Amino acid sequence: MPRTTLKIPWSRLETSLGEQLGDGAVSRRPLDLHALAHDASHYLLTPELLVRPTSAAQVAAVMAACDRAGAPITFRSGGTSLSGQAVTDAVLVDTRRHFTGVEVLDGGARVRVEPGVTVRAVNARLAPYHRKLGPDPASEGACTLGGVIANNSSGMHCGTELNTYATLESLTVVLPSGTVIDSAAPDAEAELAAREPELVDGLLALRRRVLADPDSVATIRRLFAMKNTMGYGINALLDFDSPLDMLVHLLVGSEGTLGFVASAVLATVPVHPEVATGLLVFDTIGAATGSVPELAGTGVATAELLDAASLRVAQQDSRCPPRIAELAVDEHAALLVEWQGGDRAGLEAALEAARPTLDRLPLTTSARLTRDTRERAALWTVRKGLFSAVAGARPAGTNALLEDVVVGVDVLGETCVALTDLFAAHRYEGSVIFGHARDGNVHFLLNERFDDADSMRRYAAFTEDMVDLVLGRGGSLKAEHGTGRIMAPFVRRQYGDELYAVMWQLKRLIDPRGLLNPAAVLSDEPTSYLQDLKPSPPVEEEVDRCVECGYCEPVCPSKDLTLTPRQRIVVRRDIQSARAAGDHGLADALERDYDYDGTQTCAVDGMCQSACPVRIDTGDLTRRLRRESAGRLADAAWAGAARTWGTVSPLGGLALTTARLLPSGVPAAATRVVRAVAGADAVPLYDARLPGGGSRRRELAPDSPAAVLFSTCIGEMFGTEPGGHTGELGSGATGALVELCVRADVPLRTPAGIGGLCCGTPWKSKGMSSGYAVMAERVVHALREATEEGRLPVVVEASSCVEGLVVMLAERAPDLRVVDAVDFVRDTVLPRLDVRRTDRTVVVHPTCSSERSGSTEALVHLAQAVATEVVVPVSWGCCAFAGDRGLLHPELTASATAAEAAEVAGIVARVTPHPDPSPAAEPGFVSSNRTCEIGMTRATGHPYRHVLELLAEASRA
C-alpha cells in the first residue's frame, strides 16, 4: 500500500469528484494510473486516483475534496521534469489535456498561456510577430508552460535575465484553500487581503524576518545572481514589497507545492533575424570550460558545452551534422556558440568584436561560424536531444540520472575537472557533462542500477561528494531542473538553518496541511532521495532504449483519446514488472485494456520516431502485437490478398460506390452489425461522408518516359470530393499528375501490372509479414523493369505510399529512387507550366509522411503557386486516418484532428466574413495524401483535395 494514503477513502473520493467533475474526469482504472505514473525522472510512484479537471473552478473543487479526505495532490502536465516533482502515490491531477489555451496579446509583446500547452506551440503562435518566450529549455517540443513556471525553467539562451521569474507579468492561481486569484485584476490585492488575511500578514512577516538578517540577504543575493531553482524562490521576499507580487513570484519554481497556476501572462522577447552559430572544438574539457569567461565577454548569446562522451554519442545519430561526425574524438570537448543581431550590420559588428577572442582560444581546429538555417538546426538538434540520446545508449537495466548544477563561470573549469575525477573515483564509466557553460550551469549524466545494495551505496556516496564539491565552490545544487525529490534533503545544507526555516514557514503558511506535492522541494528525511527509485527492466527490443522523456507525446495523434508512445511503453514495462512480482491480476487487467488503448488506436504513423531523440518508432511494437494477435489464418488470408491484389483492390472502391447508391443509413447499419460480431478492429464502419470509389489504374507506356508513375491503390479505392479533379487522363491526384506531366511534356510510364501492385503499407501496418513479402517481391520485379534498373525515378502521388515504397525498397532495391509527386512536380514540371495565381487563401494540411521525408516544403510551394495566401495551421498534426484506422476507429481521427479543425474554422471565418461568399473567394483546402484528405474533410466539413488538383486547374489553357 502507498505510504501516505493508507487511511484515505478512495472509493468515496472517486465518487464525490466524479459527481462534481462529470464523466471521464476521474479514473482508478489500472491502465490509466500506470500510464500516468511515469515521467522523465528516475522516480516511480503509482497514483491511487487520476483526475482531469477542465477549469480553475474544477481544480478548486478537487483541492477542496482532497482537503476533506486528507489526500495529497500532485499536478502533472508534460511530464518532462527530471527531479521527481511530478510523481505521487495519491491524487494525480493531469493538466495537459484540457489547459491548452494560448492568447497572443499586444501584437505579440505578451502572451497568455495555460499550463498544458508546450513551449514550442506557444512560440509557433508568436512566430508571425517575430517574438518568442524567454525560457528556451531543450525539451521545448514536449515541456509545457505549467512545468516551465513550476520549475522556473530557463534554457540555453535566456540565463537569469529572461527566465520565467523575470518575464512573468501575472498569474491566475488556485490556492490550497480554494481561493482563485487573478493577479492582473485591478482589485486583486484587495481581494487577496480580504480572502486570505493570514496569508498576507504571514508574507509580510517573512519579508521582515529576512530583511532583518544581513546574512540571509547576502545568501539570497549570491545564490539568485546565478541560475538557481534549489528550494523556494525566496528572492521574491526581497524583490517585492507587495504581498500579491511576493505570492505570484514565490509560485514560480514552487513545483506545485504552493498552489495551481491556471494561466499566466508572460512578456515575450524578440526573435533575432540574424544569427551565426559555430562549434568550437578543444583538446580537453578543461580547455573548453576555461575559455568560457573570455567568450562571455564577447556578448555571446549562448555557449553550450559538449564533452567527449557527448560528442561520441552524437556521432551515432544518422542526423549528426558533418562538423561533429567528422571529429576524431579523444578527450575533446566542444562549445556550441551563437551570436545574434537585430540586423546584418549588428551581427557583423558582434562577430568582428568577437574575432580577436576566437583567434586567441586554444582551438583544435579554426573557428567556423555558419548562418545557414539547416546547418544551424542540425547543430541544435544534437544539443537539444543530447540527454535522451546519451540516456538511450545506456546499458540495459540501468537508469539514467541527470543532475543539474551551477557555479560561477570563473570556477566552472575546475569544477568540471573535479566532477570528472568524481566519476572515476566512484567507478561511473561513460558519464557525460554538457550544458549551459555561459551561465556556469552544467548537466552531468550517470548510468546507475537501483536493484542491488552496492550500487545504491555507491550512488549515495557519490551524491554526498558531489554536494560537497558544488557547495564548496559557492554554487547551487539545482540550476534549472527544480529541486524535486532528488535534492530536497540538501536544501538546508545549501541555504543554512535560518533560510531553511523560512522556507518551511512559507510552505506551512500557504499549504498548512502539507497536501500539495509532499516530499518535493523540502524534506527533513536525509535519505528520501533514495526512495521510490524507478526500476528499468528490459522488456522488448523495440522500446528498451526509451528513457520516458515524453518528447514523443505532443505529436502523437492518440494522445487525447487513449495512450501516447511513452505510455504504451511504460504500460508494457509495468505488465512485465507485475508478472515478475506475481501480481497476475494487475498484469491481466493492464493487458486487457491495452488491446484497445495501446494497439487498436495506435496510428503507427511514425511521428513519435520523428520526435524521439533515440529514434524509437513505437509503431514497430504495435505492428508486432497486431501480428501476434492476428495469428496464422489472418496472415495467410492477407498473403492471398497480396497475390490477387489486382482483383481485390477495386472491390473497396466498388463497395463505396454501391453504398452511395443506397439510403445512407443502410450501409452504416450493416457495418455496425458486422462489427458487433467480428470486432471493431476487423471491419470498417461506413460513414455517409465517405466518397464513392475511385477509377481503375491505367497503364501508361510512352516511348521515352522521364519517370515511372507508381499510381496508388488508395486513389482507386477512394474517389474525389465533390468538385474534385476529373479529366480524360484520369480523376483525382493521379489524373491531375498525368495531366500536368502531359502539359509540361514530361512523359510518365507505369510498371506492368500496376493494378496489382501496392506499397505494402496495409500489410506492414497490420503486421502481416507473409503478404508483405509477397507484395514486395512483385513490386521490386516490376519496378526494376519499369525504371530500367534504376535509371528512371519512381514518382508516387500519395505521400504515405511514397514512404511505404521507400521502406519496402530500402533493403531489397536501394538503388531505386522514389520521389513524392509534389517534389517531382515542383522541380521538374512546374517550371514548364503557365500557372494562373488566384487571389484566394489555401489551407494546407501536411502529412506525417511529407513531414518525415521533407516534402512538406514542396507541398507548400505548390500551394503558393496557385494562391496569394497559404496557411499551414499551427496546430496541424497527424490526422490518424492511417490507411483504414480512420474507418475502423473514427473516434481516433476525430480526436487527432480536433485542434486543427478548430483552427481551420477560425481561418475560414477570417477570410470569408460574409455568410455567402463568392466561389472565387472561398478558401481551398489541400494535402498530398487521399486518406488524409478524407480525414480532414470529415473533421472540418470542408473538401480537402490533393494540391496537384488545384495546380492542374490553375494551369489549364
mmCIF file of C-alpha atoms in Angstrom, residues 128-313:
data_model
loop_
_atom_site.group_PDB
_atom_site.id
_atom_site.type_symbol
_atom_site.label_atom_id
_atom_site.label_comp_id
_atom_site.label_asym_id
_atom_site.label_seq_id
_atom_site.Cartn_x
_atom_site.Cartn_y
_atom_site.Cartn_z
ATOM 1 C CA PRO A 128 4.255 35.801 -37.057
ATOM 2 C CA TYR A 129 5.073 38.629 -34.624
ATOM 3 C CA HIS A 130 8.808 37.763 -34.585
ATOM 4 C CA ARG A 131 8.604 37.149 -30.840
ATOM 5 C CA LYS A 132 9.119 34.156 -28.565
ATOM 6 C CA LEU A 133 9.113 33.130 -24.923
ATOM 7 C CA GLY A 134 12.158 33.961 -22.827
ATOM 8 C CA PRO A 135 12.636 30.449 -21.382
ATOM 9 C CA ASP A 136 14.019 28.087 -24.031
ATOM 10 C CA PRO A 137 14.522 24.643 -22.480
ATOM 11 C CA ALA A 138 15.934 21.897 -24.689
ATOM 12 C CA SER A 139 12.693 19.974 -24.180
ATOM 13 C CA GLU A 140 10.636 22.800 -25.736
ATOM 14 C CA GLY A 141 8.734 20.411 -28.003
ATOM 15 C CA ALA A 142 7.362 18.451 -25.057
ATOM 16 C CA CYS A 143 7.643 20.544 -21.883
ATOM 17 C CA THR A 144 4.579 22.571 -21.015
ATOM 18 C CA LEU A 145 4.176 26.034 -19.567
ATOM 19 C CA GLY A 146 2.868 24.515 -16.356
ATOM 20 C CA GLY A 147 6.207 22.820 -15.841
ATOM 21 C CA VAL A 148 8.174 25.828 -17.076
ATOM 22 C CA ILE A 149 6.517 28.029 -14.447
ATOM 23 C CA ALA A 150 6.594 25.386 -11.721
ATOM 24 C CA ASN A 151 10.333 24.852 -12.223
ATOM 25 C CA ASN A 152 11.327 28.424 -13.159
ATOM 26 C CA SER A 153 12.792 26.926 -16.294
ATOM 27 C CA SER A 154 15.411 28.791 -18.239
ATOM 28 C CA GLY A 155 17.362 27.088 -21.020
ATOM 29 C CA MET A 156 20.107 27.651 -23.492
ATOM 30 C CA HIS A 157 19.885 31.372 -24.212
ATOM 31 C CA CYS A 158 17.848 33.047 -21.521
ATOM 32 C CA GLY A 159 20.111 32.902 -18.455
ATOM 33 C CA THR A 160 18.532 34.649 -15.453
ATOM 34 C CA GLU A 161 17.572 37.767 -17.401
ATOM 35 C CA LEU A 162 14.824 36.162 -19.492
ATOM 36 C CA ASN A 163 13.712 33.207 -17.378
ATOM 37 C CA THR A 164 10.167 32.603 -16.142
ATOM 38 C CA TYR A 165 10.613 34.683 -12.985
ATOM 39 C CA ALA A 166 11.960 37.651 -14.954
ATOM 40 C CA THR A 167 9.334 37.611 -17.732
ATOM 41 C CA LEU A 168 6.254 36.855 -15.632
ATOM 42 C CA GLU A 169 3.587 39.576 -15.571
ATOM 43 C CA SER A 170 0.625 37.922 -13.868
ATOM 44 C CA LEU A 171 -0.861 34.611 -12.769
ATOM 45 C CA THR A 172 -4.275 33.138 -12.193
ATOM 46 C CA VAL A 173 -3.681 30.853 -9.253
ATOM 47 C CA VAL A 174 -5.757 28.407 -7.239
ATOM 48 C CA LEU A 175 -4.566 28.294 -3.618
ATOM 49 C CA PRO A 176 -4.959 25.227 -1.409
ATOM 50 C CA SER A 177 -7.802 26.975 0.398
ATOM 51 C CA GLY A 178 -9.782 27.113 -2.850
ATOM 52 C CA THR A 179 -9.229 30.832 -3.358
ATOM 53 C CA VAL A 180 -8.769 31.760 -7.027
ATOM 54 C CA ILE A 181 -6.840 34.975 -7.678
ATOM 55 C CA ASP A 182 -6.059 36.673 -10.991
ATOM 56 C CA SER A 183 -3.167 38.915 -10.081
ATOM 57 C CA ALA A 184 -3.811 41.113 -13.137
ATOM 58 C CA ALA A 185 -7.277 42.100 -11.917
ATOM 59 C CA PRO A 186 -7.465 45.724 -10.666
ATOM 60 C CA ASP A 187 -8.780 44.609 -7.278
ATOM 61 C CA ALA A 188 -6.538 41.545 -6.915
ATOM 62 C CA GLU A 189 -4.534 42.988 -3.998
ATOM 63 C CA ALA A 190 -7.681 43.865 -2.087
ATOM 64 C CA GLU A 191 -9.320 40.524 -2.842
ATOM 65 C CA LEU A 192 -6.259 38.626 -1.618
ATOM 66 C CA ALA A 193 -6.252 40.649 1.606
ATOM 67 C CA ALA A 194 -9.971 40.060 2.132
ATOM 68 C CA ARG A 195 -9.980 36.341 1.396
ATOM 69 C CA GLU A 196 -6.538 35.382 2.747
ATOM 70 C CA PRO A 197 -5.674 37.854 5.549
ATOM 71 C CA GLU A 198 -3.437 35.387 7.411
ATOM 72 C CA LEU A 199 -1.510 34.668 4.238
ATOM 73 C CA VAL A 200 -0.976 38.385 3.558
ATOM 74 C CA ASP A 201 0.193 39.032 7.121
ATOM 75 C CA GLY A 202 2.442 35.979 7.030
ATOM 76 C CA LEU A 203 4.160 37.042 3.802
ATOM 77 C CA LEU A 204 4.862 40.496 5.201
ATOM 78 C CA ALA A 205 6.247 38.949 8.375
ATOM 79 C CA LEU A 206 8.551 36.644 6.372
ATOM 80 C CA ARG A 207 9.836 39.608 4.402
ATOM 81 C CA ARG A 208 10.626 41.486 7.608
ATOM 82 C CA ARG A 209 12.358 38.416 9.033
ATOM 83 C CA VAL A 210 14.632 38.031 6.019
ATOM 84 C CA LEU A 211 15.452 41.750 5.754
ATOM 85 C CA ALA A 212 16.398 41.829 9.419
ATOM 86 C CA ASP A 213 19.177 39.268 8.872
ATOM 87 C CA PRO A 214 22.102 40.577 6.759
ATOM 88 C CA ASP A 215 23.470 37.052 6.299
ATOM 89 C CA SER A 216 20.146 35.894 4.860
ATOM 90 C CA VAL A 217 20.056 38.818 2.462
ATOM 91 C CA ALA A 218 23.632 38.174 1.336
ATOM 92 C CA THR A 219 22.994 34.452 0.806
ATOM 93 C CA ILE A 220 19.857 35.106 -1.242
ATOM 94 C CA ARG A 221 21.548 37.744 -3.384
ATOM 95 C CA ARG A 222 24.556 35.488 -4.016
ATOM 96 C CA LEU A 223 22.590 32.378 -4.930
ATOM 97 C CA PHE A 224 19.947 34.065 -7.057
ATOM 98 C CA ALA A 225 22.517 36.062 -9.012
ATOM 99 C CA MET A 226 23.083 32.772 -10.833
ATOM 100 C CA LYS A 227 20.611 30.239 -12.151
ATOM 101 C CA ASN A 228 19.096 28.707 -9.040
ATOM 102 C CA THR A 229 15.984 26.580 -8.589
ATOM 103 C CA MET A 230 17.002 24.990 -5.300
ATOM 104 C CA GLY A 231 14.281 25.358 -2.682
ATOM 105 C CA TYR A 232 11.738 28.152 -2.944
ATOM 106 C CA GLY A 233 12.357 31.392 -4.818
ATOM 107 C CA ILE A 234 12.652 33.415 -1.654
ATOM 108 C CA ASN A 235 14.354 36.189 -3.604
ATOM 109 C CA ALA A 236 10.743 37.314 -4.129
ATOM 110 C CA LEU A 237 10.701 38.374 -0.465
ATOM 111 C CA LEU A 238 13.469 40.850 -1.263
ATOM 112 C CA ASP A 239 12.440 41.858 -4.782
ATOM 113 C CA PHE A 240 8.862 42.886 -3.937
ATOM 114 C CA ASP A 241 7.092 44.600 -1.078
ATOM 115 C CA SER A 242 3.516 43.836 -2.183
ATOM 116 C CA PRO A 243 2.108 40.561 -0.741
ATOM 117 C CA LEU A 244 0.420 39.856 -4.091
ATOM 118 C CA ASP A 245 3.660 40.286 -6.042
ATOM 119 C CA MET A 246 5.530 38.204 -3.494
ATOM 120 C CA LEU A 247 2.967 35.417 -3.752
ATOM 121 C CA VAL A 248 2.929 35.415 -7.550
ATOM 122 C CA HIS A 249 6.702 35.180 -7.797
ATOM 123 C CA LEU A 250 7.005 32.641 -4.985
ATOM 124 C CA LEU A 251 4.763 30.354 -7.013
ATOM 125 C CA VAL A 252 7.362 30.416 -9.803
ATOM 126 C CA GLY A 253 9.645 27.475 -9.136
ATOM 127 C CA SER A 254 7.451 26.099 -6.330
ATOM 128 C CA GLU A 255 6.838 22.824 -8.207
ATOM 129 C CA GLY A 256 3.136 22.656 -7.435
ATOM 130 C CA THR A 257 3.694 22.686 -3.670
ATOM 131 C CA LEU A 258 2.069 26.088 -3.018
ATOM 132 C CA GLY A 259 -0.800 26.264 -5.500
ATOM 133 C CA PHE A 260 -2.007 25.607 -9.030
ATOM 134 C CA VAL A 261 -1.255 28.040 -11.844
ATOM 135 C CA ALA A 262 -4.326 28.038 -14.107
ATOM 136 C CA SER A 263 -2.922 30.633 -16.516
ATOM 137 C CA ALA A 264 -0.091 33.109 -16.805
ATOM 138 C CA VAL A 265 0.752 36.222 -18.765
ATOM 139 C CA LEU A 266 4.382 36.409 -19.831
ATOM 140 C CA ALA A 267 6.339 39.128 -21.577
ATOM 141 C CA THR A 268 7.911 37.879 -24.796
ATOM 142 C CA VAL A 269 11.318 38.609 -26.297
ATOM 143 C CA PRO A 270 12.315 39.428 -29.882
ATOM 144 C CA VAL A 271 13.477 36.766 -32.298
ATOM 145 C CA HIS A 272 16.760 37.991 -33.727
ATOM 146 C CA PRO A 273 16.683 37.620 -37.510
ATOM 147 C CA GLU A 274 20.451 37.418 -37.937
ATOM 148 C CA VAL A 275 22.269 34.542 -36.232
ATOM 149 C CA ALA A 276 25.670 32.900 -36.592
ATOM 150 C CA THR A 277 26.343 29.535 -34.954
ATOM 151 C CA GLY A 278 29.536 27.546 -34.618
ATOM 152 C CA LEU A 279 31.109 24.569 -32.894
ATOM 153 C CA LEU A 280 34.385 25.377 -31.131
ATOM 154 C CA VAL A 281 36.429 22.226 -30.529
ATOM 155 C CA PHE A 282 39.077 21.988 -27.779
ATOM 156 C CA ASP A 283 41.519 19.259 -26.806
ATOM 157 C CA THR A 284 40.113 18.840 -23.294
ATOM 158 C CA ILE A 285 37.103 19.783 -21.221
ATOM 159 C CA GLY A 286 39.355 21.923 -19.052
ATOM 160 C CA ALA A 287 40.420 23.967 -22.071
ATOM 161 C CA ALA A 288 36.824 24.346 -23.225
ATOM 162 C CA THR A 289 35.374 25.455 -19.881
ATOM 163 C CA GLY A 290 38.422 27.578 -19.132
ATOM 164 C CA SER A 291 37.648 29.601 -22.264
ATOM 165 C CA VAL A 292 34.094 30.466 -21.192
ATOM 166 C CA PRO A 293 34.932 33.640 -19.218
ATOM 167 C CA GLU A 294 36.664 35.130 -22.266
ATOM 168 C CA LEU A 295 33.794 34.123 -24.547
ATOM 169 C CA ALA A 296 31.238 35.569 -22.156
ATOM 170 C CA GLY A 297 32.951 38.921 -22.533
ATOM 171 C CA THR A 298 32.205 38.944 -26.267
ATOM 172 C CA GLY A 299 28.440 39.088 -25.790
ATOM 173 C CA VAL A 300 27.977 35.516 -26.998
ATOM 174 C CA ALA A 301 24.272 34.609 -26.796
ATOM 175 C CA THR A 302 24.985 31.072 -25.727
ATOM 176 C CA ALA A 303 27.873 28.701 -25.150
ATOM 177 C CA GLU A 304 26.737 25.086 -24.797
ATOM 178 C CA LEU A 305 29.245 22.529 -23.541
ATOM 179 C CA LEU A 306 29.554 19.035 -25.026
ATOM 180 C CA ASP A 307 32.209 16.784 -23.528
ATOM 181 C CA ALA A 308 33.919 13.879 -25.312
ATOM 182 C CA ALA A 309 31.282 11.307 -24.353
ATOM 183 C CA SER A 310 28.525 13.631 -25.580
ATOM 184 C CA LEU A 311 30.270 14.046 -28.915
ATOM 185 C CA ARG A 312 30.693 10.281 -29.339
ATOM 186 C CA VAL A 313 27.008 9.643 -28.688
#
